[in-house]
Amino acid sequence: MNAPLPQRQRPITIAILAMGGEGGGVLADWIIDLAESNHYLAQFTSVPGVAQRTGATIYYLEIYPRAGIVDATHEPVLALMPVPGDVDIVIASELMEAGRAIQRGLITPDRTTLIASTNRVFAMTEKIAMADGRVDPDKLIEACGTAAKVMHAFDMAAIAEATGSVISAVLFGATAGAGVLPFPRQAFESAIKRGGKGIQASLAAFTAGFEATAVGATTVKTPAVNQPPPTLDGQDSDETPTNGVVHRPIPAQLLQETDKFPAGARAIARAGIERTADYQGLSYARLYLDRLAPVASADKDGRLIGETARQLALGMAYEDTIRVAELKIRPSRFARVREEVRVNDGQILEIAEFMHPRTQEIADTLPAPLGRFILRTGWVRSLMDRMTRKGRVVKTSSLRGFLLLYMVAAFKPLRPRSLRYQAENAYLEEWLATVQRTAATHYDLAIEVAAARNLVKGYGDTHERGRARFETLMALLPSLSQRPDGAAQLASLRKAANNDDTGVALDAAIAAMKESVAA
Amino acid sequence: MAERSFKEEVEKLRLGAGEEFRGEGILAITKALLESGVSYVAGYQGAPISHLMDVLADANDILEDLGVHFENSANEATAAATLAASVNYPLRGAVTFKSVVGVNVASDALSNLASGGVTGGALVIIGEDYGEGSSIMQERVHPFAQKSQIWLLDPRPNLPSIVNAVKKGFELSEISNTPVMLEVRIRACHVHGRFETSDNVRPSYTLRDAMENPRRQTDRIVLPPASYLHEKEKIEKRWPAAVKFIEDNKLNEFFDGDLIDIGIVMQGGMYNTTMRALELVGLADSLGHSRVPLYVMNVTYPLIDRELIRFAEGKRAILIVEEGQPEFLEQAINTIFRRADVQTRIEGKGMLPMAGEYTGGVVRDGVKAFARAYRPETISDAPPSNEGAVRIAAAVKAIENNVHARPPSFCTGCPERPIFTALKLVERELGTHHVSCDIGCHLFSILPPFNIGATTMGYGLGGAGAAAFNTKSDKRAISFVGDGGFWHNGLTSSIGNAVFNKSDNVTVIVDNGYTSATGGQDILSSYADNAIRKTHNSIEKAVRGVGVEWVRTLTHTYDVAGMRDTLREALTTKAKGPKVIVAQSECMLNKQRRERPLVNKAIKDGNRVVRERFGVDPDTCTGDHSCIRLSGCPSLTVAPNPDPLRTEPVTKVINSCVGCGLCGEVAHAAVLCPSFYRASIVNNPSGWDRFKAKARGAVIGFLQRRIARRQYAAA
């Protein structure tokens, strides 16, 4: 009875998901200019506001061919926000933002071409975790592939970096390469040229993005950054501190001793030997292996020895002032800093360290009787406390700073007589004994006991807090070994201990566990 | 200097008759004001009309050429009161502010203005910030218009309609002696579109004319008995005049459709979304042809009874698309139909949700429900492809827990961050305190990683929000006020109030030199010179001026230890009366925008420039991320641990680091790990630099080779 409406041209709908300040607006401006210069009407809008401050932001565009207009009084009515299920192109500047587009229903299998950069910009919740709070990127990529009709996803941030440009230019190139907009490549490039800022770099990034998409690459390797060989003075040098210097080799026989361990644990034990040898010489590495031996004989499937080897190495190579000083002045470290902060030829680099050794750390490093004297003698301690109240900035690239740390590192031979060494060794022996004892009756629980040692790490307050929590967990062992799910319980308690600074989660988890025993 | 410059775009304001304007909605509104012969413009920034203020500031030359005066108002009440110039004189004036929060502040002046009425056109441009991404409470401006009897325009969200609303708004205001509000939603403010321009119009009657020939009409002033007359006049004279103008000028629009027994009534601002919804259910095309007849209310107050009754004629049902709650339009239309005995059924909040933003998906579902109820044959209910639904469900399941919220946060190098770092450190010593927050970037403190702050009661009201906690206690309440909020009203509402009531509490005034959260506009205490405004007015002087005796100004917020010690002192001192800390460092976003081009140029010119940035040594990093929890800088992130023995990701500083120094200060003040280093990169080093580096390099290189030779490593 009623005539249905004639089939009409529909607008092309484009959603850009980005984070505030990333250049999503620049990308939108290019698309607008591209469309308007090629006989299309274009509309673009966004919700800037405070979301601009690093928050997730959506830019939305619609373009419509002028040829699709039937009479001048009826111009297309373009929407100001994306409708789920009605988006042709989703451009995401980061992987989690692509995931957000799926959550919002913007990516659908019947029509959406997804152009996404797979790089991660971690959310605050991922970064503030006390251990590893990162989400699983493979899951996100998998979901994108499932939800989209066509997907072009690769690390565009790396390309932007390599071409000295911004991610929006790579995204623009990828959009052109995907062939989803009815404009030739030259039209895209003209829009960049009309934009007027950083044209060369933008075009290079555009080209890289275009080509990566056009060849159908789903992942693009990060181009190696060609750094000049590191030198200290910023001048070309025929000799570099790292290259050409032979370190003292660790005897092969020592490393081969790991062959007797199950395959899964070998690499870890080998790394453990390297770490302990580097830390305090070959005899220390020998001690490491000797300590592992009884655990190895209690091992059933490689898990126990693997975890113990890992934690023992980390425990034996604890960070004291000597170790920190040693690591800071190594040539390999200077080279790493140069690379990380991207020092070019002709620039000079200066490095300053932020250190805050306190009385405890200093006493720890001294021979045990002296260390104890300082800690126990009121006036000495308070004098030292006063002297160490403020942190120090040590300029390692200056002679004075370098020599200071060189001197501290030179205490290394005295370390085995230090207060801290004695304390750490006592702790480690006790923990190893607990692992062995537990393994005899509760194998899985013993693996968790080994893993729990990981709570003890770091310096100062972090270290003290970790040790206290480790001891809290160890005190629960008698009751945990009574439970069939003891290992799983200890694992979840360890997770709770890593949940927050205050220990609220751990207290709650312990209370919940005790309740479940009572019940 | 505002965050965004419109220096190039404002040239579009000079376009003449018959030319095409292409650009943002905000700029189109400015152009429409100039084409309307406006005499003065004022306002207070806030999304989405911050850019309107920025455009006006950048266009000051053009405005002056036309004899238009522009004010950056102290707050929205000031802006609204500015319209008093239109009470006695035939001067057209416009003011602008952010939706309901601005109207809240302005309402005293708006009530007075609306009561006496106006002679010249008075336009209040409201930037509506409702729905997704909004930074404010979700309320409507509509009842403010109703209670004060201010006409409310809500035009279709395209530039020609918005421009027309500005022009007709002035005429409507003059003909009905009533101020007019023009409500523009956030996406419409920022929409890129086009319209055909007219010539700018110089006001025929100027502010100077008025000042030199003052007039007064005491019956326009709110004082009995005039106030009672005003109310009578509102109903008997102004309302009918407005209704007649709206009808005669066809401000509301009727669109025909062949499904004549149903119809949709909507706010003008909902037009594009509703059309897209109709298109998606097959009842419209993309060129604005709808099968369902439409009545588009570009004026949502007053309602035009006759038009509504005419639209309902012969219709079984109408759907009202009205965003926000309560449903004022739906209630009013029900009343109109009952009084006129119109039997057409009214659908609205039954088919559409009562609350929340009317997004495309929401309206599509509502329109579909309406069509299904009254014209089921018009919609095909083809089930969506099963395979597609399965795939979407699988994708959504796969990302479960893998997509985290990403709220806005402090920028890289933000000077406000160390203030909260310091407070966290003080809390470790003195325990937690009640913290009252304000409006501004500093409100991000309530989010991770800081998690500081209990309430926020409004702009400049940080101190006021702690007013009740003024009793004997072992702990003091802490409040925050930004420099923006401080000058907006905080000086009296928060500081003066604390002085007068003998409060012992601590107020931190976060002074970064701009109203940063609204886009970095200048204020009284801005440190930068501003050609058209007087800056450099001291906050400390103002605070002392209202009687605070304990004031500490810190000019380097990145000094965490200093900040911590000052906070501790403020919380523990025996001194009586309010304790005020002015924490002063320039907004990094603005600083970088200003300095980066200069630095780049200096490097290019061959000058010696030292750039600093921070880094983390992965081999000493514990992977515990305390540093991130105490800072939260975007340039501080995590990276895979290069150590095969460790699994936790290490902290990493990315190259966006601006070298503010907070990381190092935190490492010191909180006694964190010794992993942070500061790299100073000397560009274009001097001869002395090079000599020094060479000499050091020789010695250090020698020692390093020695170190390397002694180091054990697997062959």
GROMACS .gro file of C-alpha atoms in nm, chain A residues 3-224:
model
  222
    3ALA     CA    1   0.559   0.282  -0.162
    4PRO     CA    2   0.883   0.190   0.006
    5LEU     CA    3   1.160   0.445  -0.029
    6PRO     CA    4   1.383   0.418  -0.334
    7GLN     CA    5   1.729   0.277  -0.274
    8ARG     CA    6   1.965   0.563  -0.202
    9GLN     CA    7   2.332   0.614  -0.162
   10ARG     CA    8   2.439   0.570   0.200
   11PRO     CA    9   2.715   0.765   0.373
   12ILE     CA   10   3.047   0.598   0.446
   13THR     CA   11   3.080   0.588   0.824
   14ILE     CA   12   3.419   0.605   0.995
   15ALA     CA   13   3.500   0.585   1.366
   16ILE     CA   14   3.848   0.667   1.495
   17LEU     CA   15   3.931   0.536   1.841
   18ALA     CA   16   4.231   0.700   1.995
   19MET     CA   17   4.362   0.845   2.315
   20GLY     CA   18   4.356   1.217   2.381
   21GLY     CA   19   4.661   1.394   2.244
   22GLU     CA   20   4.751   1.120   1.996
   23GLY     CA   21   4.665   1.304   1.681
   24GLY     CA   22   4.324   1.149   1.613
   25GLY     CA   23   4.202   1.496   1.523
   26VAL     CA   24   4.478   1.538   1.264
   27LEU     CA   25   4.379   1.210   1.102
   28ALA     CA   26   4.015   1.320   1.093
   29ASP     CA   27   4.113   1.653   0.938
   30TRP     CA   28   4.302   1.472   0.662
   31ILE     CA   29   4.003   1.252   0.586
   32ILE     CA   30   3.772   1.556   0.577
   33ASP     CA   31   4.002   1.738   0.340
   34LEU     CA   32   4.044   1.426   0.127
   35ALA     CA   33   3.668   1.385   0.095
   36GLU     CA   34   3.583   1.750   0.037
   37SER     CA   35   3.851   1.780  -0.230
   38ASN     CA   36   3.709   1.482  -0.412
   39HIS     CA   37   3.342   1.567  -0.456
   40TYR     CA   38   3.221   1.439  -0.121
   41LEU     CA   39   3.040   1.611   0.162
   42ALA     CA   40   3.202   1.544   0.495
   43GLN     CA   41   3.100   1.577   0.855
   44PHE     CA   42   3.322   1.518   1.153
   45THR     CA   43   3.270   1.551   1.522
   46SER     CA   44   3.411   1.440   1.854
   47VAL     CA   45   3.370   1.481   2.225
   48PRO     CA   46   3.694   1.646   2.335
   49GLY     CA   47   3.646   1.792   2.684
   50VAL     CA   48   3.862   1.642   2.955
   51ALA     CA   49   3.879   1.312   2.770
   52GLN     CA   50   4.156   1.486   2.581
   53ARG     CA   51   4.381   1.438   2.880
   54THR     CA   52   4.510   1.094   2.776
   55GLY     CA   53   4.165   0.934   2.804
   56ALA     CA   54   3.995   0.717   2.542
   57THR     CA   55   3.830   0.931   2.273
   58ILE     CA   56   3.616   0.861   1.967
   59TYR     CA   57   3.621   1.078   1.656
   60TYR     CA   58   3.338   1.014   1.415
   61LEU     CA   59   3.313   1.099   1.046
   62GLU     CA   60   3.063   1.051   0.769
   63ILE     CA   61   3.127   1.126   0.405
   64TYR     CA   62   2.872   1.133   0.126
   65PRO     CA   63   2.921   1.171  -0.251
   66ARG     CA   64   2.777   1.491  -0.396
   67ALA     CA   65   2.666   1.273  -0.688
   68GLY     CA   66   2.425   1.097  -0.452
   69ILE     CA   67   2.221   1.414  -0.395
   70VAL     CA   68   1.896   1.402  -0.594
   71ASP     CA   69   1.764   1.754  -0.546
   72ALA     CA   70   1.926   2.058  -0.390
   73THR     CA   71   1.664   2.096  -0.117
   74HIS     CA   72   1.745   1.758   0.030
   75GLU     CA   73   2.101   1.736   0.151
   76PRO     CA   74   2.212   1.422   0.329
   77VAL     CA   75   2.143   1.406   0.699
   78LEU     CA   76   2.463   1.284   0.857
   79ALA     CA   77   2.479   1.135   1.204
   80LEU     CA   78   2.693   1.276   1.482
   81MET     CA   79   2.774   0.948   1.649
   82PRO     CA   80   2.836   0.591   1.540
   83VAL     CA   81   2.550   0.346   1.558
   84PRO     CA   82   2.647  -0.009   1.658
   85GLY     CA   83   2.638  -0.230   1.352
   86ASP     CA   84   2.651   0.065   1.113
   87VAL     CA   85   3.021   0.148   1.091
   88ASP     CA   86   3.213   0.085   0.769
   89ILE     CA   87   3.563   0.167   0.889
   90VAL     CA   88   3.705   0.157   1.239
   91ILE     CA   89   4.053   0.304   1.282
   92ALA     CA   90   4.211   0.226   1.618
   93SER     CA   91   4.542   0.378   1.724
   94GLU     CA   92   4.609   0.111   1.983
   95LEU     CA   93   4.514  -0.248   2.046
   96MET     CA   94   4.302  -0.207   2.358
   97GLU     CA   95   4.114   0.076   2.188
   98ALA     CA   96   4.032  -0.168   1.906
   99GLY     CA   97   3.898  -0.397   2.176
  100ARG     CA   98   3.691  -0.110   2.311
  101ALA     CA   99   3.539  -0.066   1.964
  102ILE     CA  100   3.427  -0.429   1.977
  103GLN     CA  101   3.273  -0.376   2.320
  104ARG     CA  102   3.082  -0.080   2.184
  105GLY     CA  103   2.950  -0.286   1.896
  106LEU     CA  104   3.125  -0.070   1.637
  107ILE     CA  105   3.304  -0.360   1.469
  108THR     CA  106   3.072  -0.608   1.300
  109PRO     CA  107   3.149  -0.898   1.067
  110ASP     CA  108   2.904  -0.791   0.795
  111ARG     CA  109   3.060  -0.456   0.712
  112THR     CA  110   3.346  -0.325   0.923
  113THR     CA  111   3.700  -0.293   0.797
  114LEU     CA  112   3.925  -0.261   1.099
  115ILE     CA  113   4.252  -0.076   1.069
  116ALA     CA  114   4.433  -0.112   1.398
  117SER     CA  115   4.775  -0.059   1.536
  118THR     CA  116   4.874  -0.353   1.753
  119ASN     CA  117   5.105  -0.158   1.979
  120ARG     CA  118   5.008  -0.136   2.343
  121VAL     CA  119   4.977   0.177   2.550
  122PHE     CA  120   4.912   0.026   2.888
  123ALA     CA  121   4.615   0.139   3.092
  124MET     CA  122   4.686   0.271   3.440
  125THR     CA  123   4.537  -0.042   3.596
  126GLU     CA  124   4.784  -0.255   3.403
  127LYS     CA  125   5.080  -0.043   3.506
  128ILE     CA  126   5.015  -0.008   3.877
  129ALA     CA  127   4.996  -0.382   3.948
  130MET     CA  128   5.265  -0.493   4.190
  131ALA     CA  129   5.360  -0.779   3.959
  132ASP     CA  130   5.229  -0.827   3.605
  133GLY     CA  131   4.893  -0.664   3.534
  134ARG     CA  132   4.913  -0.659   3.155
  135VAL     CA  133   4.622  -0.802   2.960
  136ASP     CA  134   4.665  -1.070   2.697
  137PRO     CA  135   4.728  -0.899   2.360
  138ASP     CA  136   4.671  -1.219   2.165
  139LYS     CA  137   4.316  -1.234   2.294
  140LEU     CA  138   4.255  -0.881   2.170
  141ILE     CA  139   4.399  -0.953   1.827
  142GLU     CA  140   4.198  -1.272   1.804
  143ALA     CA  141   3.879  -1.086   1.897
  144CYS     CA  142   3.947  -0.816   1.638
  145GLY     CA  143   3.992  -1.078   1.369
  146THR     CA  144   3.671  -1.248   1.472
  147ALA     CA  145   3.459  -0.934   1.486
  148ALA     CA  146   3.580  -0.752   1.175
  149LYS     CA  147   3.491  -0.824   0.815
  150VAL     CA  148   3.845  -0.733   0.712
  151MET     CA  149   4.131  -0.655   0.946
  152HIS     CA  150   4.458  -0.476   0.883
  153ALA     CA  151   4.650  -0.486   1.207
  154PHE     CA  152   5.018  -0.430   1.268
  155ASP     CA  153   5.245  -0.225   1.489
  156MET     CA  154   5.202   0.121   1.343
  157ALA     CA  155   5.362   0.294   1.640
  158ALA     CA  156   5.689   0.121   1.550
  159ILE     CA  157   5.657   0.243   1.192
  160ALA     CA  158   5.582   0.594   1.311
  161GLU     CA  159   5.888   0.575   1.531
  162ALA     CA  160   6.108   0.443   1.252
  163THR     CA  161   5.993   0.710   1.008
  164GLY     CA  162   6.020   0.986   1.263
  165SER     CA  163   5.652   1.068   1.231
  166VAL     CA  164   5.327   1.022   1.420
  167ILE     CA  165   5.090   0.727   1.426
  168SER     CA  166   4.811   0.920   1.256
  169ALA     CA  167   5.012   0.933   0.932
  170VAL     CA  168   5.064   0.555   0.938
  171LEU     CA  169   4.694   0.500   1.008
  172PHE     CA  170   4.610   0.729   0.716
  173GLY     CA  171   4.844   0.526   0.493
  174ALA     CA  172   4.691   0.201   0.612
  175THR     CA  173   4.343   0.338   0.538
  176ALA     CA  174   4.454   0.422   0.185
  177GLY     CA  175   4.621   0.083   0.149
  178ALA     CA  176   4.311  -0.100   0.267
  179GLY     CA  177   4.126   0.040  -0.036
  180VAL     CA  178   3.809   0.108   0.161
  181LEU     CA  179   3.772   0.472   0.064
  182PRO     CA  180   3.684   0.560  -0.295
  183PHE     CA  181   3.989   0.777  -0.351
  184PRO     CA  182   4.324   0.706  -0.519
  185ARG     CA  183   4.649   0.706  -0.326
  186GLN     CA  184   4.755   1.042  -0.473
  187ALA     CA  185   4.445   1.205  -0.330
  188PHE     CA  186   4.545   1.092   0.018
  189GLU     CA  187   4.896   1.226  -0.029
  190SER     CA  188   4.763   1.557  -0.155
  191ALA     CA  189   4.562   1.593   0.166
  192ILE     CA  190   4.880   1.550   0.369
  193LYS     CA  191   5.059   1.805   0.154
  194ARG     CA  192   4.778   2.057   0.197
  195GLY     CA  193   4.794   1.999   0.575
  196GLY     CA  194   5.125   2.179   0.572
  197LYS     CA  195   5.304   2.046   0.882
  198GLY     CA  196   5.589   1.791   0.884
  199ILE     CA  197   5.495   1.688   0.530
  200GLN     CA  198   5.803   1.479   0.450
  201ALA     CA  199   5.792   1.271   0.767
  202SER     CA  200   5.415   1.226   0.734
  203LEU     CA  201   5.447   1.111   0.374
  204ALA     CA  202   5.716   0.860   0.468
  205ALA     CA  203   5.498   0.721   0.746
  206PHE     CA  204   5.200   0.722   0.511
  207THR     CA  205   5.393   0.522   0.252
  208ALA     CA  206   5.509   0.270   0.510
  209GLY     CA  207   5.154   0.228   0.637
  210PHE     CA  208   5.016   0.202   0.283
  211GLU     CA  209   5.265  -0.061   0.175
  212ALA     CA  210   5.232  -0.270   0.489
  213THR     CA  211   4.856  -0.282   0.436
  214ALA     CA  212   4.858  -0.327   0.062
  215VAL     CA  213   5.084  -0.633   0.083
  216GLY     CA  214   4.851  -0.777   0.341
  217ALA     CA  215   5.103  -0.796   0.618
  218THR     CA  216   4.930  -0.867   0.944
  219THR     CA  217   5.236  -0.806   1.150
  220VAL     CA  218   5.530  -0.591   1.062
  221LYS     CA  219   5.863  -0.630   1.229
  222THR     CA  220   5.997  -0.327   1.404
  223PRO     CA  221   6.276  -0.190   1.188
  224ALA     CA  222   6.604  -0.208   1.374
   0.00000   0.00000   0.00000
